[in-house]
Coordinates of C-alpha atoms and ligand atoms in Angstrom, one line a residue:
M1 CA -11.1 4.1 -7.5
P2 CA -7.9 6.1 -8.0
H3 CA -7.8 9.2 -5.9
E4 CA -5.5 11.7 -4.2
D5 CA -5.8 12.1 -0.4
G6 CA -5.7 15.8 -0.9
P7 CA -3.6 18.7 0.5
V8 CA -5.2 18.8 4.0
Y9 CA -3.1 15.8 5.1
H10 CA 0.0 16.7 3.2
P11 CA 2.8 15.6 3.3
T12 CA 2.3 12.1 4.9
V13 CA -0.4 9.5 5.3
T14 CA 0.3 6.4 7.4
T15 CA -1.6 3.2 7.3
I16 CA -1.6 0.1 9.6
S17 CA -3.1 -3.0 7.9
L18 CA -4.7 -5.8 9.8
G19 CA -6.2 -9.0 8.5
S20 CA -5.7 -9.6 4.8
H21 CA -3.0 -8.3 2.4
T22 CA -4.1 -6.0 -0.4
L23 CA -2.6 -4.4 -3.5
L24 CA -2.3 -0.7 -3.5
D25 CA -2.2 0.5 -7.1
F26 CA -0.6 3.8 -8.3
Y27 CA -1.6 5.9 -11.3
K28 CA -0.2 8.9 -13.2
P29 CA -2.6 11.9 -12.9
V30 CA -4.9 12.7 -15.8
S31 CA -3.2 15.2 -18.1
C32 CA -5.2 17.3 -20.5
R33 CA -2.7 17.9 -23.3
E34 CA -4.2 18.4 -26.7
G35 CA -3.5 15.6 -29.3
E36 CA -2.8 13.0 -26.7
T37 CA -4.5 9.7 -26.8
P38 CA -7.5 9.5 -24.4
Q39 CA -6.4 8.5 -21.0
T40 CA -7.9 5.5 -19.2
E41 CA -7.3 4.0 -15.8
D42 CA -5.5 1.2 -17.5
N43 CA -3.0 3.4 -19.4
R44 CA -2.3 5.6 -16.4
Y45 CA -1.5 2.6 -14.2
L46 CA 2.1 2.6 -13.1
L47 CA 2.8 0.1 -10.3
S48 CA 1.5 -1.6 -7.2
L49 CA 2.6 -2.2 -3.7
L50 CA 1.8 -5.4 -1.9
V51 CA 0.5 -4.2 1.5
M52 CA 1.1 -7.0 4.0
P53 CA -0.9 -7.9 7.1
R54 CA 0.4 -6.2 10.2
S55 CA 2.4 -3.7 8.1
L56 CA 2.9 0.0 8.4
L57 CA 2.8 1.9 5.1
I58 CA 4.1 5.5 5.0
L59 CA 3.1 7.4 1.9
Q60 CA 4.8 10.7 1.2
D61 CA 6.7 12.9 -1.2
E62 CA 6.1 12.1 -5.0
M63 CA 3.9 9.1 -4.2
Y64 CA 1.6 11.3 -2.2
Q65 CA 1.8 14.6 -4.1
H66 CA 1.9 13.5 -7.7
L67 CA 0.4 10.1 -8.1
L68 CA -3.1 8.8 -7.5
H69 CA -3.7 5.5 -5.6
G70 CA -6.5 3.0 -5.3
I71 CA -7.4 -0.5 -4.4
H72 CA -9.2 -2.7 -7.0
G73 CA -12.2 -4.7 -5.8
R74 CA -11.1 -8.3 -6.4
T75 CA -10.7 -11.4 -4.4
Q76 CA -7.4 -12.7 -5.8
D77 CA -4.1 -10.9 -6.6
L78 CA -1.6 -12.3 -9.1
L79 CA 1.8 -11.0 -8.2
T80 CA 3.5 -9.6 -11.3
E81 CA 6.6 -7.6 -11.9
Q82 CA 4.5 -4.5 -11.5
V83 CA 4.3 -5.2 -7.8
V84 CA 7.6 -3.4 -7.0
N85 CA 8.1 -4.3 -3.3
L86 CA 7.9 -8.2 -3.5
S87 CA 11.5 -8.6 -2.4
S88 CA 10.7 -7.1 1.0
T89 CA 7.6 -9.1 1.6
G90 CA 8.8 -12.7 1.2
V91 CA 6.1 -13.4 -1.4
L92 CA 7.2 -14.8 -4.7
L93 CA 6.7 -13.4 -8.2
G94 CA 3.9 -15.4 -9.9
E95 CA 2.1 -16.4 -6.7
T96 CA -1.6 -15.7 -6.4
L97 CA -2.9 -14.5 -3.0
T98 CA -6.5 -14.7 -2.0
R99 CA -7.9 -11.7 -0.1
S100 CA -10.0 -11.9 3.0
T101 CA -11.3 -9.2 5.3
R102 CA -8.8 -6.4 5.8
V103 CA -9.0 -3.6 8.3
S104 CA -6.9 -0.5 7.6
L105 CA -6.2 2.1 10.2
T106 CA -5.2 5.4 8.5
I107 CA -3.3 8.0 10.6
R108 CA -3.4 11.5 9.2
H109 CA -2.0 14.7 10.6
V110 CA -4.3 17.6 10.0
P111 CA -2.2 20.7 10.8
K112 CA -4.9 23.3 9.8
V113 CA -8.4 22.9 11.3
M114 CA -11.2 25.4 10.9
K115 CA -12.5 26.9 14.2
M116 CA -16.2 27.7 14.1
K117 CA -18.0 29.2 17.0
L118 CA -21.2 27.3 17.8
M119 CA -24.0 29.9 17.8
L120 CA -26.8 27.5 18.7
G121 CA -29.4 29.1 20.9
R122 CA -27.6 32.5 21.0
K123 CA -29.0 35.8 19.8
Ligands
AKG201 O1 -6.9 1.1 2.9 C1 -5.8 1.7 2.5 O2 -4.7 1.2 2.7 C2 -5.9 3.0 1.8 C3 -7.2 3.6 1.7 C4 -7.2 5.0 1.1 O3 -6.7 5.1 0.0 C5 -7.7 6.1 1.9 O4 -8.2 5.9 3.0 O5 -7.6 7.2 1.4
FE2_202 FE1 -6.3 7.3 -0.2

């Protein structure tokens, strides 16, 4: 499901991937201009990144602040021209990759945390 990771973690989210590859898909945000054709997930789709096993992905700037991202639930990925980082992965255009179990470790810096005093049992 396309989503933003939100301002709390701004400006960077970092992901280590283990196990399977996956495709991370990027979408334009929903705009609410009058007279525009209704927006669907399909027509907001922009591009994908092939996220390789044992890779480190750093998401920041425009990709973080402006675009939405998500991972489709499917078992196989056909690599098309919309997968924009193929040349740095060694995987060829037109190949189909079968997914298996993937573990992603996401590292987020949270500069602002809320401090709450625990009042349990106090009067
Ligand atoms: O598994 C991933 O690489 C990203 C998952 C994600 O979008 C998130 O944790 O917000
Ligand atoms: Fe996310």
